[in-house]
């Protein structure tokens, strides 16, 4: 008999395991993947966490080696509770569950400090979230904290910490169903290395991810066309945790037709590749433009900072003819392109004239594309200065599809084009929980002995998502779920 069984071995699950172990003796983690593919989507991340911080002092509490020289060169700014709450409300179009969102925001910094106490090392996201202005790095967009070693470093750190605490981890252990009756949940039926077993426990935490890797559910819930999206991360998140809980009487909650989806290399494999991680993503579109197969622009590439648009633009790309688009850049912005543009596995075209570039865009009306770029160039408000660190208001005038910020003419060779399609990150719909991370039944009561955290919880993210909230969400509610499961055991 275990005190607590945790289903999954990603960030939410391992945080739950560590928190449960603070009060419970026997904690078991069930991971569907073999060890070399374990860690879920969390392992594919850059390890960026969106947290509240009130200046450099909070960063010093989290980051071990912030020297006075580094501090002098850095403007961390602040990211207050009010800003985080405001971002969540605005991006989810005011649908995010207010109680869960308040917990997410208020517990973000304490949970990051707790992670540090569990041996997780942090740094600041110098490479991704800061630009150097007048000799100082200036952070923007509220996304400053990064786990050392990215997602792999985070998962490795949590796994080592769990092992040190005597937490058992079974790999190739796929949870199939919950052992439940009128008194609540009493364990899990699991297929471990091909053998089905019933394992009893006093409490269960579900942290098995969303249903994005389940082609049939994607099409069923997100809608027609979603079977054509690529899965950015793990192939193991097929909605098992959600289905197990629904079968035991849990309520469904949240944005079941919504998901987090981004611009992703057009020829990437169908599911994630740990050797490439998140580098198939192509997030520098605010510095260029998108062109579809008909040679047309179709979205405001500069509507907001990348952090606040990237997670909803995957859907927009999926809706284009042939489910793909090109990102076009010129030589003036080449230095702003993120590292992910430099990998080998890109579908890239390069030319010294725009006409030549457009003629190389396969499956695309090159003539229409050239005309569209010329029309765009004429519409750019070159009287407004370009500044990548702020929403600079350098937009276009008179276009049916405007570009609101960072509009530069595309006129300086070499010209580059990158082909992207839609990469789905995770589904937004899932289980209903309360602020104690207890799973709520369809009758509105908590199901005794059942907790949930991470991607498989619904009601927090709708339509869109502020970058870096997924890991914070998993850590905050994983910790709460584990703490409460441990105490109830
Ligand atoms: C490429 C990429 C980059 C990302 N970058 C970031 C980022 O920088 N910052 C950020 O905050 N978020 C990022 N995200 C989102 C983030 O990964 C997720 O929001 C977060 O990791 C989800 O954590 P989780 O623990 O809920 O799920 P996961 O980490 O996916 O863990 C789910 C676990 O459940 C296991 N599992 C599934 N079914 C079963 C079963 N039946 N039995 C047992 N185990 C099962 C899986 O194998 C896996 O271990 C990114 C995602 C991707 C794909």
Short mmCIF file of N, CA and C in Angstrom, two decimals, residues 164-281:
data_model
loop_
_atom_site.label_atom_id
_atom_site.label_comp_id
_atom_site.label_asym_id
_atom_site.label_seq_id
_atom_site.Cartn_x
_atom_site.Cartn_y
_atom_site.Cartn_z
N UNK A 164 16.55 11.03 -4.26
CA UNK A 164 17.21 11.26 -2.95
C UNK A 164 16.23 11.16 -1.80
N UNK A 165 14.99 11.55 -2.08
CA UNK A 165 13.96 11.49 -1.04
C UNK A 165 13.35 10.10 -0.89
N UNK A 166 13.84 9.14 -1.66
CA UNK A 166 13.31 7.77 -1.56
C UNK A 166 11.98 7.58 -2.27
N UNK A 167 11.68 8.47 -3.21
CA UNK A 167 10.44 8.31 -3.99
C UNK A 167 10.71 7.28 -5.09
N UNK A 168 9.80 6.30 -5.20
CA UNK A 168 9.97 5.26 -6.24
C UNK A 168 9.46 5.79 -7.57
N UNK A 169 10.20 5.49 -8.65
CA UNK A 169 9.71 5.87 -9.99
C UNK A 169 9.70 4.62 -10.86
N UNK A 170 8.54 4.30 -11.41
CA UNK A 170 8.44 3.18 -12.35
C UNK A 170 8.31 3.74 -13.75
N UNK A 171 9.19 3.33 -14.65
CA UNK A 171 9.07 3.72 -16.06
C UNK A 171 8.32 2.64 -16.82
N UNK A 172 7.87 2.98 -18.02
CA UNK A 172 7.02 2.07 -18.82
C UNK A 172 5.84 1.58 -17.99
N UNK A 173 5.29 2.48 -17.21
CA UNK A 173 4.18 2.16 -16.32
C UNK A 173 3.00 3.06 -16.68
N UNK A 174 2.13 2.55 -17.52
CA UNK A 174 1.00 3.36 -18.01
C UNK A 174 -0.23 3.15 -17.11
N UNK A 175 -0.65 4.21 -16.45
CA UNK A 175 -1.86 4.12 -15.64
C UNK A 175 -3.04 3.94 -16.58
N UNK A 176 -3.91 2.97 -16.25
CA UNK A 176 -5.04 2.68 -17.13
C UNK A 176 -6.35 3.20 -16.56
N UNK A 177 -6.54 3.02 -15.25
CA UNK A 177 -7.80 3.47 -14.64
C UNK A 177 -7.60 3.68 -13.15
N UNK A 178 -8.58 4.35 -12.55
CA UNK A 178 -8.54 4.58 -11.11
C UNK A 178 -9.33 3.49 -10.40
N UNK A 179 -8.86 3.09 -9.23
CA UNK A 179 -9.64 2.20 -8.39
C UNK A 179 -10.51 3.12 -7.52
N UNK A 180 -11.80 3.12 -7.78
CA UNK A 180 -12.66 4.11 -7.11
C UNK A 180 -13.98 3.47 -6.72
N UNK A 181 -14.55 3.97 -5.63
CA UNK A 181 -15.91 3.57 -5.25
C UNK A 181 -16.61 4.77 -4.62
N UNK A 182 -17.70 4.54 -3.93
CA UNK A 182 -18.46 5.66 -3.37
C UNK A 182 -17.66 6.47 -2.36
N UNK A 183 -16.61 5.86 -1.78
CA UNK A 183 -15.80 6.56 -0.78
C UNK A 183 -14.62 7.31 -1.39
N UNK A 184 -14.49 7.26 -2.69
CA UNK A 184 -13.39 8.00 -3.31
C UNK A 184 -12.43 7.09 -4.06
N UNK A 185 -11.19 7.56 -4.17
CA UNK A 185 -10.19 6.86 -4.99
C UNK A 185 -9.22 6.12 -4.08
N UNK A 186 -8.90 4.88 -4.45
CA UNK A 186 -8.08 4.03 -3.58
C UNK A 186 -6.87 3.44 -4.29
N UNK A 187 -6.56 3.91 -5.47
CA UNK A 187 -5.39 3.37 -6.16
C UNK A 187 -5.54 3.45 -7.66
N UNK A 188 -4.63 2.74 -8.34
CA UNK A 188 -4.53 2.86 -9.79
C UNK A 188 -4.33 1.47 -10.39
N UNK A 189 -4.97 1.23 -11.53
CA UNK A 189 -4.64 0.04 -12.32
C UNK A 189 -3.58 0.47 -13.32
N UNK A 190 -2.48 -0.24 -13.37
CA UNK A 190 -1.35 0.19 -14.20
C UNK A 190 -0.84 -0.97 -15.04
N UNK A 191 -0.41 -0.66 -16.25
CA UNK A 191 0.27 -1.67 -17.08
C UNK A 191 1.75 -1.35 -17.01
N UNK A 192 2.50 -2.18 -16.27
CA UNK A 192 3.91 -1.92 -16.04
C UNK A 192 4.72 -2.95 -16.81
N UNK A 193 5.46 -2.49 -17.79
CA UNK A 193 6.26 -3.38 -18.65
C UNK A 193 5.41 -4.55 -19.14
N UNK A 194 4.22 -4.24 -19.61
CA UNK A 194 3.39 -5.26 -20.24
C UNK A 194 2.49 -6.03 -19.30
N UNK A 195 2.62 -5.83 -18.00
CA UNK A 195 1.78 -6.59 -17.05
C UNK A 195 0.84 -5.65 -16.31
N UNK A 196 -0.43 -6.04 -16.25
CA UNK A 196 -1.43 -5.18 -15.60
C UNK A 196 -1.52 -5.51 -14.11
N UNK A 197 -1.43 -4.46 -13.30
CA UNK A 197 -1.47 -4.65 -11.83
C UNK A 197 -2.42 -3.65 -11.21
N UNK A 198 -2.96 -3.99 -10.05
CA UNK A 198 -3.76 -3.05 -9.26
C UNK A 198 -2.87 -2.60 -8.10
N UNK A 199 -2.70 -1.29 -7.96
CA UNK A 199 -1.85 -0.81 -6.88
C UNK A 199 -2.67 0.10 -5.98
N UNK A 200 -2.71 -0.27 -4.70
CA UNK A 200 -3.53 0.49 -3.75
C UNK A 200 -2.75 1.69 -3.22
N UNK A 201 -3.48 2.77 -2.96
CA UNK A 201 -2.87 3.95 -2.32
C UNK A 201 -3.96 4.73 -1.60
N UNK A 202 -3.49 5.59 -0.69
CA UNK A 202 -4.48 6.39 0.06
C UNK A 202 -4.93 7.60 -0.75
N UNK A 203 -4.07 8.06 -1.67
CA UNK A 203 -4.43 9.21 -2.52
C UNK A 203 -3.72 9.07 -3.86
N UNK A 204 -4.30 9.72 -4.87
CA UNK A 204 -3.72 9.70 -6.22
C UNK A 204 -3.65 11.13 -6.75
N UNK A 205 -2.51 11.47 -7.34
CA UNK A 205 -2.39 12.77 -8.04
C UNK A 205 -2.24 12.48 -9.53
N UNK A 206 -3.14 13.03 -10.33
CA UNK A 206 -3.05 12.90 -11.78
C UNK A 206 -2.27 14.08 -12.34
N UNK A 207 -1.19 13.78 -13.05
CA UNK A 207 -0.39 14.84 -13.69
C UNK A 207 0.16 14.28 -15.00
N UNK A 208 -0.76 13.72 -15.79
CA UNK A 208 -0.38 12.96 -16.99
C UNK A 208 -0.50 13.76 -18.27
N UNK A 209 -0.58 15.08 -18.17
CA UNK A 209 -0.57 15.92 -19.37
C UNK A 209 -1.91 15.98 -20.08
N UNK A 210 -1.94 16.76 -21.16
CA UNK A 210 -3.18 16.97 -21.92
C UNK A 210 -3.42 15.86 -22.93
N UNK A 211 -4.27 16.16 -23.94
CA UNK A 211 -4.59 15.13 -24.94
C UNK A 211 -4.06 15.47 -26.33
N UNK A 212 -3.07 16.39 -26.38
CA UNK A 212 -2.61 16.87 -27.69
C UNK A 212 -1.97 15.80 -28.56
N UNK A 213 -1.45 14.73 -27.97
CA UNK A 213 -0.81 13.70 -28.79
C UNK A 213 -1.80 12.61 -29.20
N UNK A 214 -3.08 12.84 -28.93
CA UNK A 214 -4.12 11.89 -29.32
C UNK A 214 -4.82 12.46 -30.56
N UNK A 215 -4.48 11.91 -31.73
CA UNK A 215 -4.97 12.47 -33.00
C UNK A 215 -6.50 12.48 -33.04
N UNK A 216 -7.09 11.42 -32.55
CA UNK A 216 -8.55 11.33 -32.63
C UNK A 216 -9.21 12.37 -31.72
N UNK A 217 -8.73 12.52 -30.49
CA UNK A 217 -9.30 13.52 -29.57
C UNK A 217 -9.08 14.93 -30.09
N UNK A 218 -7.89 15.15 -30.71
CA UNK A 218 -7.62 16.48 -31.27
C UNK A 218 -8.70 16.85 -32.27
N UNK A 219 -8.99 15.91 -33.15
CA UNK A 219 -9.97 16.18 -34.20
C UNK A 219 -11.36 16.29 -33.59
N UNK A 220 -11.61 15.44 -32.59
CA UNK A 220 -12.93 15.42 -31.97
C UNK A 220 -13.20 16.72 -31.19
N UNK A 221 -12.21 17.18 -30.45
CA UNK A 221 -12.47 18.32 -29.56
C UNK A 221 -11.99 19.65 -30.11
N UNK A 222 -10.81 19.66 -30.75
CA UNK A 222 -10.31 20.95 -31.26
C UNK A 222 -10.95 21.27 -32.60
N UNK A 223 -11.31 20.21 -33.36
CA UNK A 223 -12.05 20.44 -34.59
C UNK A 223 -11.35 19.88 -35.81
N UNK A 224 -12.06 19.87 -36.94
CA UNK A 224 -11.49 19.33 -38.17
C UNK A 224 -10.21 20.06 -38.54
N UNK A 225 -9.25 19.34 -39.03
CA UNK A 225 -7.97 19.93 -39.42
C UNK A 225 -6.89 19.72 -38.37
N UNK A 226 -7.30 19.53 -37.12
CA UNK A 226 -6.29 19.42 -36.06
C UNK A 226 -5.51 18.11 -36.11
N UNK A 227 -6.06 17.12 -36.85
CA UNK A 227 -5.27 15.90 -37.02
C UNK A 227 -4.03 16.20 -37.87
N UNK A 228 -4.02 17.35 -38.55
CA UNK A 228 -2.91 17.69 -39.44
C UNK A 228 -1.79 18.46 -38.73
N UNK A 229 -2.03 18.83 -37.48
CA UNK A 229 -1.00 19.58 -36.74
C UNK A 229 0.12 18.65 -36.30
N UNK A 230 1.31 19.20 -36.12
CA UNK A 230 2.42 18.43 -35.55
C UNK A 230 2.37 18.59 -34.03
N UNK A 231 2.81 17.57 -33.34
CA UNK A 231 2.88 17.62 -31.87
C UNK A 231 4.28 18.06 -31.49
N UNK A 232 4.39 19.14 -30.74
CA UNK A 232 5.72 19.70 -30.44
C UNK A 232 6.48 18.86 -29.43
N UNK A 233 5.75 18.23 -28.54
CA UNK A 233 6.43 17.59 -27.41
C UNK A 233 6.22 16.09 -27.39
N UNK A 234 5.98 15.58 -26.20
CA UNK A 234 5.94 14.13 -25.99
C UNK A 234 4.77 13.47 -26.71
N UNK A 235 5.03 12.24 -27.17
CA UNK A 235 3.96 11.47 -27.82
C UNK A 235 3.08 10.76 -26.79
N UNK A 236 3.43 10.86 -25.50
CA UNK A 236 2.72 10.08 -24.49
C UNK A 236 1.51 10.78 -23.87
N UNK A 237 1.34 12.07 -24.15
CA UNK A 237 0.21 12.78 -23.54
C UNK A 237 -1.03 12.64 -24.41
N UNK A 238 -1.74 11.53 -24.20
CA UNK A 238 -2.90 11.23 -25.04
C UNK A 238 -4.22 11.34 -24.27
N UNK A 239 -4.19 12.06 -23.16
CA UNK A 239 -5.44 12.31 -22.44
C UNK A 239 -5.81 11.22 -21.44
N UNK A 240 -4.88 10.31 -21.15
CA UNK A 240 -5.22 9.19 -20.24
C UNK A 240 -5.70 9.68 -18.88
N UNK A 241 -4.99 10.65 -18.32
CA UNK A 241 -5.35 11.12 -16.97
C UNK A 241 -6.74 11.74 -16.97
N UNK A 242 -7.05 12.48 -18.03
CA UNK A 242 -8.37 13.10 -18.13
C UNK A 242 -9.44 12.01 -18.23
N UNK A 243 -9.20 11.04 -19.12
CA UNK A 243 -10.21 9.98 -19.31
C UNK A 243 -10.43 9.18 -18.03
N UNK A 244 -9.33 8.85 -17.33
CA UNK A 244 -9.46 8.06 -16.11
C UNK A 244 -10.33 8.78 -15.08
N UNK A 245 -10.11 10.08 -14.97
CA UNK A 245 -10.87 10.86 -13.97
C UNK A 245 -12.33 11.02 -14.41
N UNK A 246 -12.55 11.28 -15.70
CA UNK A 246 -13.94 11.41 -16.18
C UNK A 246 -14.69 10.10 -15.92
N UNK A 247 -14.00 8.97 -16.18
CA UNK A 247 -14.64 7.66 -15.94
C UNK A 247 -15.00 7.48 -14.47
N UNK A 248 -14.25 8.14 -13.58
CA UNK A 248 -14.53 8.01 -12.14
C UNK A 248 -15.48 9.11 -11.67
N UNK A 249 -16.07 9.84 -12.60
CA UNK A 249 -17.12 10.81 -12.22
C UNK A 249 -16.66 12.26 -12.13
N UNK A 250 -15.43 12.55 -12.62
CA UNK A 250 -14.94 13.94 -12.54
C UNK A 250 -15.65 14.82 -13.56
N UNK A 251 -15.65 16.13 -13.27
CA UNK A 251 -16.26 17.10 -14.18
C UNK A 251 -15.22 17.59 -15.18
N UNK A 252 -15.69 17.80 -16.41
CA UNK A 252 -14.83 18.42 -17.42
C UNK A 252 -14.90 19.93 -17.26
N UNK A 253 -13.81 20.60 -17.60
CA UNK A 253 -13.77 22.04 -17.39
C UNK A 253 -12.88 22.72 -18.43
N UNK A 254 -13.20 23.97 -18.73
CA UNK A 254 -12.29 24.79 -19.52
C UNK A 254 -12.54 24.75 -21.02
N UNK A 255 -11.53 25.17 -21.74
CA UNK A 255 -11.58 25.46 -23.17
C UNK A 255 -11.26 24.20 -23.99
N UNK A 256 -12.26 23.30 -24.07
CA UNK A 256 -12.01 21.99 -24.71
C UNK A 256 -11.73 22.11 -26.20
N UNK A 257 -12.14 23.20 -26.83
CA UNK A 257 -11.81 23.35 -28.26
C UNK A 257 -10.58 24.23 -28.45
N UNK A 258 -9.90 24.56 -27.35
CA UNK A 258 -8.75 25.46 -27.44
C UNK A 258 -7.45 24.76 -27.11
N UNK A 259 -6.37 25.35 -27.56
CA UNK A 259 -5.06 24.77 -27.26
C UNK A 259 -3.97 25.81 -27.47
N UNK A 260 -2.80 25.46 -27.02
CA UNK A 260 -1.59 26.26 -27.23
C UNK A 260 -0.94 25.69 -28.49
N UNK A 261 -0.75 26.52 -29.52
CA UNK A 261 -0.15 26.02 -30.76
C UNK A 261 0.64 27.14 -31.41
N UNK A 262 1.79 26.80 -31.98
CA UNK A 262 2.75 27.81 -32.43
C UNK A 262 3.22 27.53 -33.87
N UNK A 263 4.02 28.47 -34.38
CA UNK A 263 4.69 28.27 -35.67
C UNK A 263 5.82 27.26 -35.46
N UNK A 264 5.84 26.22 -36.29
CA UNK A 264 6.72 25.07 -36.09
C UNK A 264 7.26 24.63 -37.44
N UNK A 265 8.51 24.26 -37.53
CA UNK A 265 9.13 23.83 -38.78
C UNK A 265 8.19 22.94 -39.60
N UNK A 266 8.01 23.31 -40.87
CA UNK A 266 7.02 22.61 -41.70
C UNK A 266 7.33 21.13 -41.85
N UNK A 267 8.59 20.78 -41.92
CA UNK A 267 8.96 19.38 -42.14
C UNK A 267 9.43 18.68 -40.86
N UNK A 268 9.03 19.19 -39.73
CA UNK A 268 9.39 18.54 -38.45
C UNK A 268 8.68 17.19 -38.36
N UNK A 269 9.21 16.26 -37.53
CA UNK A 269 8.52 14.98 -37.36
C UNK A 269 7.14 15.18 -36.71
N UNK A 270 6.30 14.14 -36.77
CA UNK A 270 4.91 14.25 -36.30
C UNK A 270 4.83 14.54 -34.81
N UNK A 271 5.78 14.01 -34.02
CA UNK A 271 5.83 14.35 -32.59
C UNK A 271 7.25 14.81 -32.27
N UNK A 272 7.43 15.30 -31.06
CA UNK A 272 8.68 15.96 -30.70
C UNK A 272 9.92 15.08 -30.82
N UNK A 273 11.06 15.74 -30.96
CA UNK A 273 12.34 15.06 -31.04
C UNK A 273 13.21 15.67 -29.93
N UNK A 274 13.54 14.85 -28.94
CA UNK A 274 14.26 15.41 -27.77
C UNK A 274 15.62 15.99 -28.15
N UNK A 275 16.20 15.50 -29.25
CA UNK A 275 17.51 16.03 -29.65
C UNK A 275 17.38 17.47 -30.15
N UNK A 276 16.21 17.84 -30.64
CA UNK A 276 16.00 19.20 -31.15
C UNK A 276 15.24 20.05 -30.13
N UNK A 277 14.43 19.40 -29.30
CA UNK A 277 13.70 20.12 -28.25
C UNK A 277 12.73 21.12 -28.84
N UNK A 278 12.80 22.36 -28.35
CA UNK A 278 11.85 23.37 -28.82
C UNK A 278 12.36 24.15 -30.03
N UNK A 279 13.52 23.71 -30.58
CA UNK A 279 14.15 24.52 -31.64
C UNK A 279 13.44 24.46 -33.00
N UNK A 280 12.45 23.60 -33.15
CA UNK A 280 11.65 23.62 -34.38
C UNK A 280 10.73 24.84 -34.40
N UNK A 281 10.54 25.46 -33.22
CA UNK A 281 9.66 26.64 -33.19
C UNK A 281 10.32 27.78 -33.95
#
